Short mmCIF file of C-alpha atoms in Angstrom, two decimals:
data_model
loop_
_atom_site.label_atom_id
_atom_site.label_comp_id
_atom_site.label_asym_id
_atom_site.label_seq_id
_atom_site.Cartn_x
_atom_site.Cartn_y
_atom_site.Cartn_z
CA MET A 1 25.53 -42.59 -7.90
CA SER A 2 25.40 -41.78 -11.50
CA SER A 3 22.21 -39.43 -13.15
CA PRO A 4 19.77 -41.82 -14.46
CA ALA A 5 19.56 -42.07 -18.78
CA PRO A 6 16.86 -39.55 -19.86
CA LYS A 7 13.81 -40.81 -21.52
CA SER A 8 13.97 -39.25 -24.45
CA PRO A 9 16.54 -37.68 -26.31
CA GLU A 10 13.76 -34.76 -26.60
CA LEU A 11 13.62 -33.94 -22.80
CA SER A 12 17.70 -34.61 -22.61
CA ASP A 13 17.65 -31.72 -25.26
CA LYS A 14 15.45 -29.22 -23.53
CA SER A 15 16.72 -29.87 -20.49
CA ARG A 16 20.89 -29.40 -21.63
CA LYS A 17 19.05 -26.32 -23.39
CA TYR A 18 16.94 -24.29 -20.21
CA ASP A 19 19.19 -26.55 -17.87
CA ARG A 20 20.06 -23.15 -15.29
CA GLN A 21 16.44 -21.31 -15.79
CA ILE A 22 14.73 -24.93 -14.55
CA ARG A 23 17.48 -24.82 -11.54
CA LEU A 24 15.26 -21.17 -11.00
CA TRP A 25 11.21 -22.15 -11.59
CA GLY A 26 11.64 -25.81 -12.02
CA GLU A 27 10.10 -28.03 -14.68
CA HIS A 28 6.94 -26.55 -14.23
CA GLY A 29 7.34 -23.30 -14.23
CA GLN A 30 9.49 -23.94 -17.70
CA THR A 31 6.34 -25.83 -18.68
CA VAL A 32 3.65 -22.68 -17.83
CA LEU A 33 6.87 -20.39 -19.44
CA GLU A 34 6.30 -22.81 -22.75
CA ASN A 35 2.71 -22.30 -23.03
CA ALA A 36 2.26 -18.00 -22.01
CA GLN A 37 2.01 -15.56 -24.74
CA ILE A 38 2.96 -12.11 -24.36
CA CYS A 39 2.21 -9.03 -26.25
CA LEU A 40 4.43 -6.08 -26.76
CA ILE A 41 3.00 -2.58 -28.13
CA ASN A 42 5.64 -1.14 -30.06
CA ALA A 43 9.24 -2.40 -30.93
CA THR A 44 10.98 0.45 -29.75
CA ALA A 45 14.58 -0.29 -28.39
CA LEU A 46 13.28 -1.34 -24.95
CA GLY A 47 10.71 -3.51 -26.64
CA THR A 48 12.49 -5.53 -28.67
CA GLU A 49 15.26 -5.68 -25.17
CA ILE A 50 12.07 -6.63 -23.94
CA LEU A 51 10.99 -9.50 -25.66
CA LYS A 52 14.82 -10.71 -26.31
CA GLY A 53 14.73 -11.51 -22.26
CA ILE A 54 11.90 -13.39 -22.65
CA VAL A 55 12.43 -15.25 -26.41
CA LEU A 56 15.77 -16.43 -25.30
CA PRO A 57 14.90 -18.90 -21.85
CA GLY A 58 11.37 -20.15 -24.45
CA ILE A 59 8.24 -17.78 -23.86
CA GLY A 60 5.54 -19.59 -25.99
CA GLY A 61 4.59 -16.86 -28.00
CA PHE A 62 5.08 -13.51 -28.75
CA THR A 63 3.37 -10.62 -30.47
CA ILE A 64 4.19 -7.37 -31.81
CA VAL A 65 1.63 -4.17 -32.03
CA ASP A 66 3.40 -1.47 -34.09
CA HIS A 67 2.25 1.13 -37.07
CA ARG A 68 5.53 2.06 -37.61
CA PRO A 69 8.51 1.33 -39.96
CA VAL A 70 11.36 1.35 -39.38
CA THR A 71 13.35 4.40 -39.15
CA GLU A 72 17.31 5.47 -39.11
CA GLU A 73 16.73 7.16 -35.53
CA ASP A 74 15.68 3.16 -34.83
CA VAL A 75 18.76 1.72 -36.51
CA GLY A 76 20.83 4.09 -34.24
CA CYS A 77 19.60 2.76 -30.81
CA ASN A 78 17.88 -0.67 -31.22
CA PHE A 79 20.80 -3.55 -31.64
CA PHE A 80 18.09 -5.41 -33.95
CA LEU A 81 17.54 -3.73 -37.09
CA ASP A 82 20.27 -2.31 -39.45
CA LEU A 83 20.06 -0.38 -42.78
CA ASP A 84 18.36 -2.72 -44.75
CA SER A 85 15.79 -2.36 -42.36
CA VAL A 86 14.21 1.08 -42.69
CA GLY A 87 11.23 1.35 -44.32
CA GLN A 88 10.40 -1.67 -43.57
CA PRO A 89 7.45 -2.30 -41.03
CA ARG A 90 9.10 -2.35 -37.61
CA ALA A 91 6.83 -4.93 -36.04
CA LYS A 92 7.11 -7.70 -39.02
CA ARG A 93 11.09 -6.65 -38.77
CA CYS A 94 11.49 -6.79 -34.96
CA MET A 95 9.65 -10.51 -35.11
CA GLN A 96 11.76 -12.30 -37.81
CA LEU A 97 14.96 -11.37 -35.77
CA LEU A 98 13.74 -11.76 -32.65
CA GLN A 99 12.65 -15.38 -33.65
CA GLU A 100 16.20 -16.14 -35.33
CA LEU A 101 16.71 -15.95 -31.35
CA ASN A 102 15.20 -19.36 -30.14
CA PRO A 103 13.63 -21.32 -33.07
CA ASP A 104 10.69 -23.00 -30.51
CA VAL A 105 8.82 -19.65 -29.76
CA ASN A 106 6.22 -18.72 -32.30
CA GLY A 107 6.36 -15.04 -33.32
CA ASP A 108 3.36 -12.99 -34.76
CA TYR A 109 2.99 -9.12 -35.79
CA VAL A 110 0.23 -6.88 -35.69
CA ASP A 111 1.24 -3.93 -38.81
CA GLU A 112 -1.96 -1.74 -36.50
CA HIS A 113 -1.72 1.45 -34.57
CA VAL A 114 -3.01 -0.10 -31.16
CA GLU A 115 -5.53 2.11 -30.80
CA GLN A 116 -7.54 0.97 -33.76
CA LEU A 117 -7.58 -2.35 -31.85
CA ILE A 118 -8.80 -1.15 -28.70
CA ASP A 119 -11.82 0.86 -30.49
CA GLY A 120 -11.86 -2.37 -33.65
CA GLN A 121 -10.83 -5.30 -31.37
CA PRO A 122 -10.99 -4.66 -27.50
CA ASP A 123 -10.88 -8.63 -27.09
CA PHE A 124 -7.83 -9.31 -29.20
CA PHE A 125 -5.32 -8.56 -26.10
CA ARG A 126 -7.93 -11.50 -23.61
CA SER A 127 -5.35 -14.14 -25.65
CA PHE A 128 -2.50 -12.90 -24.02
CA ASP A 129 -1.41 -13.49 -20.18
CA VAL A 130 0.60 -10.20 -19.87
CA VAL A 131 0.49 -7.16 -22.49
CA VAL A 132 3.57 -4.56 -22.56
CA ALA A 133 3.49 -1.45 -23.82
CA THR A 134 6.30 0.51 -24.53
CA SER A 135 6.58 4.36 -25.94
CA ILE A 136 3.19 5.04 -25.73
CA SER A 137 1.01 8.12 -25.66
CA GLU A 138 -1.18 9.70 -22.54
CA ARG A 139 -3.89 8.89 -24.19
CA THR A 140 -3.36 5.24 -24.99
CA ILE A 141 -1.63 4.34 -21.75
CA MET A 142 -5.48 5.87 -19.66
CA ARG A 143 -7.47 3.83 -22.85
CA LEU A 144 -5.24 0.69 -22.22
CA SER A 145 -4.94 0.52 -18.69
CA ASN A 146 -9.08 0.70 -18.16
CA VAL A 147 -9.57 -1.88 -21.31
CA LEU A 148 -6.82 -4.81 -19.99
CA TRP A 149 -8.07 -3.16 -15.84
CA ASP A 150 -11.42 -4.86 -16.89
CA GLN A 151 -10.33 -8.16 -18.81
CA ASN A 152 -7.99 -8.80 -15.86
CA ILE A 153 -4.45 -8.90 -17.47
CA PRO A 154 -1.50 -7.57 -16.22
CA LEU A 155 -0.22 -4.66 -17.89
CA ILE A 156 3.34 -2.90 -18.36
CA VAL A 157 3.76 0.43 -19.63
CA ALA A 158 7.68 1.02 -19.32
CA ARG A 159 9.50 3.94 -21.20
CA SER A 160 13.45 4.99 -21.61
CA VAL A 161 14.84 8.12 -22.71
CA GLY A 162 18.14 8.70 -22.52
CA PHE A 163 19.64 7.87 -19.06
CA TYR A 164 16.35 7.93 -17.30
CA GLY A 165 13.90 4.51 -17.33
CA VAL A 166 10.62 3.60 -15.67
CA ALA A 167 8.11 0.98 -16.02
CA ARG A 168 4.71 0.80 -14.14
CA LEU A 169 2.90 -2.73 -13.23
CA GLN A 170 -0.46 -2.81 -13.46
CA LEU A 171 -2.65 -5.79 -11.68
CA ARG A 172 -5.72 -6.93 -10.85
CA GLU A 173 -4.93 -9.31 -8.01
CA HIS A 174 -1.59 -12.53 -8.71
CA CYS A 175 -1.70 -15.32 -6.67
CA ILE A 176 1.74 -16.46 -6.37
CA VAL A 177 2.54 -20.41 -4.81
CA GLU A 178 6.20 -20.84 -5.33
CA THR A 179 7.33 -17.10 -3.64
CA HIS A 180 11.03 -18.26 -3.25
CA PRO A 181 11.76 -15.90 -0.18
CA ASP A 182 15.14 -15.04 0.46
CA ASN A 183 15.49 -16.59 3.94
CA LYS A 184 13.16 -19.68 3.57
CA GLN A 185 12.44 -21.37 6.68
CA THR A 186 12.72 -24.97 7.39
CA ASP A 187 9.53 -26.43 9.02
CA LEU A 188 10.48 -28.97 11.08
CA ARG A 189 7.65 -29.41 13.61
CA LEU A 190 9.85 -29.34 16.30
CA GLU A 191 6.85 -27.72 18.88
CA HIS A 192 4.58 -29.47 17.67
CA PRO A 193 5.42 -33.11 16.73
CA PHE A 194 3.11 -34.78 14.89
CA GLU A 195 2.84 -38.60 16.27
CA GLU A 196 4.79 -40.71 13.60
CA LEU A 197 8.07 -37.88 14.14
CA LYS A 198 7.44 -39.32 18.09
CA LYS A 199 7.66 -42.44 17.65
CA HIS A 200 10.32 -42.07 15.43
CA MET A 201 12.53 -39.91 17.62
CA ALA A 202 11.33 -42.43 21.02
CA GLU A 203 13.38 -45.27 18.82
CA ALA A 204 16.06 -43.08 17.42
CA GLN A 205 19.35 -44.05 19.30
CA ILE A 206 21.67 -40.37 19.99
CA THR A 207 25.36 -41.43 17.89
CA ASN A 208 27.75 -39.71 15.42
CA LYS A 209 25.62 -40.74 12.52
CA VAL A 210 22.80 -39.74 12.71
CA PRO A 211 21.02 -36.13 11.29
CA TRP A 212 21.37 -33.51 13.43
CA LEU A 213 17.46 -33.09 13.95
CA VAL A 214 17.63 -36.45 15.98
CA VAL A 215 20.08 -34.93 18.35
CA LEU A 216 18.30 -31.57 18.45
CA TYR A 217 14.73 -33.24 18.85
CA LYS A 218 16.52 -35.33 22.03
CA VAL A 219 18.12 -32.12 23.50
CA LEU A 220 15.03 -29.62 22.98
CA GLN A 221 12.78 -32.56 24.73
CA GLU A 222 15.12 -32.68 27.82
CA TRP A 223 15.33 -28.82 28.09
CA VAL A 224 11.25 -28.34 27.45
CA ASP A 225 10.62 -31.07 30.68
CA ALA A 226 12.70 -29.06 32.42
CA HIS A 227 11.46 -25.77 32.00
CA ASP A 228 7.20 -26.89 32.41
CA GLY A 229 6.93 -27.20 28.76
CA GLN A 230 8.11 -24.41 27.59
CA TYR A 231 9.92 -24.04 24.18
CA PRO A 232 12.48 -21.69 24.05
CA ALA A 233 11.83 -18.61 22.31
CA SER A 234 14.47 -15.68 23.62
CA TYR A 235 18.15 -15.67 22.44
CA ARG A 236 19.22 -16.54 25.84
CA GLU A 237 17.20 -19.74 25.92
CA LYS A 238 18.64 -20.83 22.58
CA SER A 239 21.86 -20.59 23.54
CA ALA A 240 20.96 -22.73 26.77
CA VAL A 241 20.05 -25.27 24.41
CA ARG A 242 23.28 -24.36 22.52
CA GLU A 243 25.41 -25.10 25.82
CA LEU A 244 23.45 -28.54 26.04
CA ILE A 245 24.06 -29.75 23.13
CA ARG A 246 27.73 -29.11 23.22
CA SER A 247 27.58 -30.18 26.71
CA LYS A 248 27.08 -33.86 25.16
CA MET A 249 29.40 -34.26 22.46
CA ASP A 250 32.46 -36.95 22.86
CA GLY A 251 34.90 -34.92 20.54
CA GLU A 252 34.65 -33.98 17.55
CA GLN A 253 31.09 -34.71 16.48
CA GLU A 254 29.97 -33.34 13.17
CA ASN A 255 26.10 -33.66 13.77
CA PHE A 256 26.59 -32.60 17.43
CA GLU A 257 27.96 -29.12 15.50
CA GLU A 258 25.07 -28.90 13.07
CA ALA A 259 22.78 -29.28 15.99
CA ILE A 260 24.47 -26.19 17.40
CA LYS A 261 24.06 -24.33 14.87
CA ALA A 262 20.53 -24.45 13.55
CA VAL A 263 18.95 -23.79 16.94
CA ASN A 264 18.27 -19.86 16.15
CA SER A 265 16.44 -21.28 13.22
CA SER A 266 14.83 -24.39 13.69
CA PHE A 267 12.04 -23.19 15.89
CA GLY A 268 8.89 -21.14 14.98
CA CYS A 269 7.21 -23.05 12.21
CA GLY A 270 4.02 -24.24 12.02
CA LYS A 271 1.36 -22.07 12.51
CA PRO A 272 0.28 -19.43 10.00
CA SER A 273 2.05 -16.18 9.53
CA ALA A 274 0.49 -12.69 9.64
CA ALA A 275 0.44 -12.50 5.45
CA VAL A 276 -0.86 -16.29 5.30
CA ARG A 277 -3.93 -15.26 7.98
CA GLU A 278 -4.87 -12.46 6.29
CA ILE A 279 -5.63 -14.84 3.05
CA LEU A 280 -7.48 -17.33 5.01
CA GLN A 281 -9.38 -14.78 5.98
CA ASP A 282 -9.66 -13.03 3.13
CA ASP A 283 -13.26 -13.13 1.58
CA ARG A 284 -12.50 -14.58 -1.28
CA CYS A 285 -11.02 -17.30 0.97
CA VAL A 286 -13.98 -17.66 3.03
CA ASN A 287 -16.57 -17.18 0.47
CA VAL A 288 -15.35 -18.96 -2.67
CA ASN A 289 -18.02 -19.12 -5.52
CA THR A 290 -17.96 -20.35 -8.98
CA GLU A 291 -16.14 -17.46 -10.50
CA SER A 292 -13.01 -18.75 -8.13
CA ASN A 293 -9.95 -19.57 -9.36
CA ALA A 294 -7.60 -22.75 -8.59
CA PHE A 295 -5.82 -20.58 -6.05
CA TRP A 296 -8.56 -19.59 -3.92
CA ILE A 297 -10.21 -23.08 -4.13
CA MET A 298 -7.10 -24.64 -2.85
CA ALA A 299 -7.24 -21.54 -0.46
CA ARG A 300 -10.10 -22.88 1.05
CA ALA A 301 -9.23 -26.23 1.15
CA LEU A 302 -5.91 -25.13 3.58
CA LYS A 303 -7.93 -22.43 5.69
CA ASP A 304 -10.47 -25.93 6.25
CA PHE A 305 -7.81 -28.24 7.27
CA VAL A 306 -5.96 -25.29 9.83
CA ASP A 307 -9.28 -24.95 10.99
CA ASN A 308 -9.87 -28.79 11.74
CA GLU A 309 -7.74 -31.34 11.09
CA GLY A 310 -4.35 -29.56 11.48
CA ASN A 311 -5.34 -28.35 14.56
CA GLY A 312 -4.48 -24.58 13.65
CA LEU A 313 -0.80 -25.79 12.33
CA LEU A 314 0.41 -25.84 8.47
CA PRO A 315 0.32 -28.59 6.26
CA VAL A 316 3.46 -30.77 6.49
CA PRO A 317 6.07 -29.63 3.94
CA GLY A 318 8.10 -32.86 3.81
CA VAL A 319 10.83 -30.81 3.12
CA LEU A 320 14.27 -32.10 4.95
CA PRO A 321 17.63 -30.12 4.18
CA ASP A 322 21.03 -31.62 4.05
CA MET A 323 22.67 -32.84 7.02
CA THR A 324 25.46 -35.32 7.74
CA ALA A 325 24.50 -38.64 8.55
CA ASP A 326 24.39 -42.21 7.21
CA THR A 327 21.79 -42.85 4.57
CA ASN A 328 20.08 -45.16 6.35
CA SER A 329 18.98 -42.80 9.13
CA TYR A 330 19.04 -40.20 6.98
CA ILE A 331 16.05 -41.40 5.05
CA SER A 332 14.17 -43.25 7.45
CA LEU A 333 13.97 -39.50 8.97
CA GLN A 334 12.80 -38.04 5.27
CA THR A 335 10.27 -41.22 4.60
CA VAL A 336 8.38 -40.00 8.55
CA TYR A 337 8.39 -36.40 7.14
CA ARG A 338 7.17 -37.02 3.58
CA ASN A 339 4.82 -39.77 4.78
CA GLN A 340 3.19 -37.39 6.96
CA ALA A 341 3.03 -34.38 4.10
CA ALA A 342 1.19 -36.80 1.72
CA HIS A 343 -1.39 -37.16 4.94
CA ASP A 344 -1.73 -33.81 5.26
CA ALA A 345 -2.27 -32.83 1.22
CA GLU A 346 -4.21 -35.74 1.05
CA ILE A 347 -6.59 -34.43 3.42
CA VAL A 348 -6.41 -30.97 1.72
CA PHE A 349 -7.09 -32.48 -1.63
CA ARG A 350 -10.42 -34.30 -0.83
CA ARG A 351 -11.18 -31.27 0.78
CA ALA A 352 -10.52 -29.16 -2.84
CA ARG A 353 -12.49 -31.89 -4.63
CA GLN A 354 -15.65 -31.55 -2.19
CA LEU A 355 -15.48 -27.73 -3.05
CA LEU A 356 -14.96 -28.26 -6.93
CA LYS A 357 -18.07 -30.45 -6.80
CA GLU A 358 -19.90 -28.01 -4.52
CA LEU A 359 -19.20 -25.22 -7.12
CA ASN A 360 -20.12 -27.35 -10.18
CA LYS A 361 -16.04 -27.38 -11.63
CA PRO A 362 -14.31 -29.73 -13.79
CA ASN A 363 -11.99 -32.19 -10.99
CA ASP A 364 -9.33 -31.82 -13.62
CA LEU A 365 -9.10 -27.65 -12.49
CA ILE A 366 -6.87 -28.92 -9.49
CA THR A 367 -4.75 -31.63 -9.68
CA ASP A 368 -3.18 -33.75 -6.40
CA LYS A 369 0.45 -32.09 -7.79
CA ASP A 370 -1.23 -28.71 -7.49
CA VAL A 371 -2.12 -29.39 -4.21
CA ARG A 372 0.89 -30.81 -2.67
CA LEU A 373 2.92 -28.27 -4.14
CA PHE A 374 0.61 -25.66 -2.29
CA CYS A 375 0.34 -27.62 0.24
CA ARG A 376 4.54 -27.49 0.62
CA GLU A 377 4.33 -23.77 0.07
CA ALA A 378 1.20 -22.82 2.32
CA ALA A 379 4.08 -20.82 5.04
CA ASN A 380 4.41 -18.41 2.24
CA ILE A 381 1.39 -18.13 -0.05
CA SER A 382 1.17 -14.82 -1.32
CA VAL A 383 -1.69 -12.39 -2.99
CA VAL A 384 -0.50 -9.62 -4.93
CA ARG A 385 -3.08 -6.73 -5.33
CA GLY A 386 -2.41 -3.95 -7.24
CA THR A 387 -3.78 -0.24 -8.63
CA LYS A 388 -4.83 1.04 -11.99
CA ILE A 389 -2.62 3.01 -14.18
CA THR A 390 -5.22 5.64 -14.98
CA ASP A 391 -5.92 6.84 -11.27
CA GLU A 392 -2.47 8.06 -11.32
CA PHE A 393 -3.75 10.39 -13.70
CA ASP A 394 -6.85 12.04 -11.20
CA LYS A 395 -5.85 15.55 -9.61
CA GLY A 396 -7.29 14.12 -6.39
CA TYR A 397 -4.91 11.32 -6.83
CA HIS A 398 -4.79 9.58 -3.57
CA ARG A 399 -0.79 8.60 -3.52
CA SER A 400 0.55 12.56 -3.57
CA SER A 401 0.91 12.68 -0.19
CA HIS A 402 3.62 9.53 -0.62
CA ILE A 403 5.06 10.99 -3.72
CA ALA A 404 5.27 14.27 -1.58
CA SER A 405 7.20 13.02 1.33
CA VAL A 406 9.34 10.62 -0.94
CA LEU A 407 10.80 14.01 -3.33
CA GLU A 408 11.99 15.55 -0.15
CA GLN A 409 14.24 12.35 0.60
CA PRO A 410 18.21 12.87 -0.36
CA ASN A 411 19.24 11.18 -3.58
CA SER A 412 15.21 10.04 -4.13
CA LEU A 413 14.13 8.82 -7.94
CA MET A 414 10.49 10.56 -7.31
CA GLY A 415 11.32 13.47 -9.52
CA HIS A 416 12.27 10.56 -12.25
CA TYR A 417 8.80 9.91 -12.39
CA ILE A 418 7.32 13.34 -11.87
CA VAL A 419 9.75 14.39 -15.19
CA LEU A 420 9.13 10.88 -17.31
CA ARG A 421 5.63 11.87 -16.44
CA ALA A 422 6.13 15.33 -17.24
CA LEU A 423 7.24 14.28 -21.29
CA ASP A 424 3.70 12.44 -21.48
CA ARG A 425 1.81 14.98 -20.70
CA PHE A 426 4.20 17.29 -22.91
CA GLN A 427 3.47 14.80 -25.72
CA ALA A 428 -0.09 15.02 -25.24
CA ASP A 429 0.02 18.79 -25.28
CA TYR A 430 2.59 19.38 -28.36
CA GLY A 431 2.44 16.72 -30.46
CA CYS A 432 6.11 15.72 -29.65
CA LEU A 433 8.41 15.46 -27.15
CA PRO A 434 10.67 17.45 -25.17
CA GLY A 435 14.07 18.66 -26.93
CA GLU A 436 12.74 17.27 -30.17
CA SER A 437 13.22 20.50 -31.58
CA GLU A 438 15.01 23.09 -29.15
CA ALA A 439 16.15 21.70 -25.17
CA GLU A 440 16.00 25.34 -24.42
CA SER A 441 12.76 27.02 -24.67
CA ASP A 442 11.07 22.63 -24.06
CA THR A 443 12.70 23.43 -20.56
CA THR A 444 11.05 25.51 -19.45
CA GLY A 445 7.80 23.74 -21.18
CA MET A 446 8.74 21.27 -19.10
CA LYS A 447 9.25 22.41 -15.67
CA SER A 448 5.39 24.72 -16.25
CA ILE A 449 3.77 20.84 -17.59
CA ALA A 450 5.07 19.89 -13.79
CA ALA A 451 4.86 22.40 -11.74
CA LYS A 452 0.98 21.82 -12.85
CA MET A 453 0.85 18.26 -12.02
CA LEU A 454 1.87 18.87 -8.64
CA SER A 455 -0.19 21.71 -7.47
CA GLU A 456 -2.78 19.23 -8.58
CA TRP A 457 -1.14 16.62 -6.35
CA GLY A 458 -1.06 19.61 -4.06
CA ILE A 459 2.63 18.74 -3.41
CA GLY A 460 5.06 22.45 -3.45
CA THR A 461 8.71 21.04 -3.89
CA PRO A 462 9.87 21.71 -7.62
CA LEU A 463 10.98 19.71 -10.23
CA SER A 464 14.63 20.15 -10.01
CA ASP A 465 15.60 22.16 -13.19
CA ASP A 466 18.46 19.55 -14.26
CA LEU A 467 16.14 16.64 -14.48
CA ALA A 468 14.20 18.90 -17.36
CA TYR A 469 17.30 19.87 -18.76
CA GLU A 470 18.30 16.49 -18.99
CA ILE A 471 14.79 15.26 -20.33
CA CYS A 472 14.79 17.81 -22.79
CA ARG A 473 18.58 16.95 -23.74
CA TYR A 474 17.98 13.92 -24.79
CA GLY A 475 15.30 14.92 -27.48
CA GLY A 476 13.49 11.44 -26.49
CA ALA A 477 16.06 9.20 -27.86
CA GLU A 478 16.49 6.13 -26.63
CA ILE A 479 20.57 4.75 -25.72
CA HIS A 480 20.31 1.19 -26.27
CA SER A 481 22.36 0.27 -23.09
CA ILE A 482 19.57 2.26 -20.91
CA SER A 483 17.39 0.62 -23.06
CA ALA A 484 19.02 -3.15 -23.00
CA TYR A 485 19.24 -3.00 -18.89
CA LEU A 486 15.84 -2.09 -18.19
CA GLY A 487 14.33 -4.34 -20.94
CA GLY A 488 16.22 -6.87 -19.02
CA CYS A 489 14.82 -5.99 -15.27
CA ILE A 490 11.30 -6.13 -16.74
CA ALA A 491 11.69 -9.71 -18.76
CA HIS A 492 12.22 -10.56 -15.48
CA GLU A 493 9.26 -9.87 -13.97
CA LEU A 494 7.42 -10.64 -17.23
CA ILE A 495 8.54 -14.42 -16.25
CA LYS A 496 7.63 -14.32 -12.44
CA LEU A 497 4.06 -12.90 -13.94
CA VAL A 498 4.01 -16.05 -16.23
CA THR A 499 5.17 -18.74 -13.90
CA ARG A 500 2.80 -16.78 -10.77
CA GLN A 501 6.56 -17.33 -8.71
CA TYR A 502 8.84 -15.19 -7.14
CA ARG A 503 6.95 -11.72 -6.36
CA PRO A 504 6.63 -9.05 -8.51
CA PHE A 505 8.32 -5.97 -8.13
CA ASP A 506 4.90 -3.22 -6.93
CA ASN A 507 4.44 -1.46 -8.78
CA THR A 508 6.53 1.35 -10.09
CA PHE A 509 10.30 0.88 -11.48
CA ILE A 510 13.15 4.00 -11.88
CA TYR A 511 15.88 3.44 -13.72
CA ASP A 512 18.94 6.24 -13.53
CA GLY A 513 21.53 5.15 -15.90
CA SER A 514 24.04 7.78 -15.21
CA THR A 515 24.30 6.97 -11.39
CA SER A 516 23.43 3.54 -11.97
CA GLN A 517 20.54 3.98 -9.36
CA THR A 518 17.44 2.13 -8.95
CA GLU A 519 13.85 2.19 -7.14
CA THR A 520 11.25 0.57 -6.68
CA TYR A 521 7.89 2.67 -5.65
CA LYS A 522 4.32 1.76 -4.81
CA LEU A 523 1.89 4.08 -6.18
#
């Protein structure tokens, strides 16, 4: 069947340009991305690589805040700069060159130190969806962390030094509707069939043309009737169902084979998981108020559905997997699921509208389309609550025991986190990066700073001599290939945050380019 003609040349061009990524996050995700604004602090090699990774997919706009001019060192490690750029404002030059990658993206720059903005224009950051800061001082990290935490704006602080890199994500609360789990299970309601499904299955006849779901449903009902109304739960019981299906085969019947393969993955859906129940029981769900956002209002409407009309079950998603069948029988079965999904979503939508009215919020805050998507993804919704970066600078840091235990593990990258934290402290104490003048003497200073930091946390494990020497050997320099890899990883996380799809890393990502090793730690 041929594809329908595009509605307009503009839509056709956009689809061609962004086709591969739209397959990942959909047209609605692309629309959100195209309306997003990102702020980058410091156009380092890492910073420009991060922006490259979001400019190419079509971010709405970006602003670079950087008071430094381009130096020869920048030209040596930053792919976007050349010798003609030396002496020009780094923010302006990188903004111009990044815009050349995608004319659809708006770029801007501020040729000021970020601390000046924090002092004079703290509300400057409110117009951005996410702020990314690279190679900023310990003092600036803490100030920016506090400001953006209060403004509820996600912050990523990152640094690339030599073969090492780190990224730390700070977010207060991040609500995700489309989590795209790796092993998403299709909710077929075999254990809790709704009335229209029962009626449809009662009228259907088993042939080699019907979808495997019809075969499985009818055989399953036969098995349940013979086992006092109990559905198969153990591997042995599911194996018995498979054998029962096989016994009814007449030669090679593809739909029967598909039914046999689907037995293991077709049960256990419908009821909220422990993670979803935790969301529905959260105080922000139970007690919605005028400050509640659309996610929590829809979550409350979902909770009311589960507690009432759903009889403890989530709305039917209405999505069927591909099945070998004749067109009419598949479409008729698909229609049954879609109609029930529309029915359930309508109930949730009406309840959401009622809540909006009670909270004196505009009706267009939540659309019918929003609720349909929420109901379709209800089994996998997620809420991520993070911690403030500033907390890591407290002497009595509550995650110190976790750091200590990970440090003891072989091949752990926690030592890289410690040495990069010590680098920030070294810069604060001495006004330069370790190794910029003398690697040998600075190595001793780094070890001393790291030991003091670990002692403040009550950790007795010393920092590796090799790590201290390596970080000093680099002298604070960036290697472009390392920054490019880390920048690509961070760009992925930015897209997750902006589109509110997929779960972002939680919350510290460390990369060692010399061993091609990465680790994620929750700090």
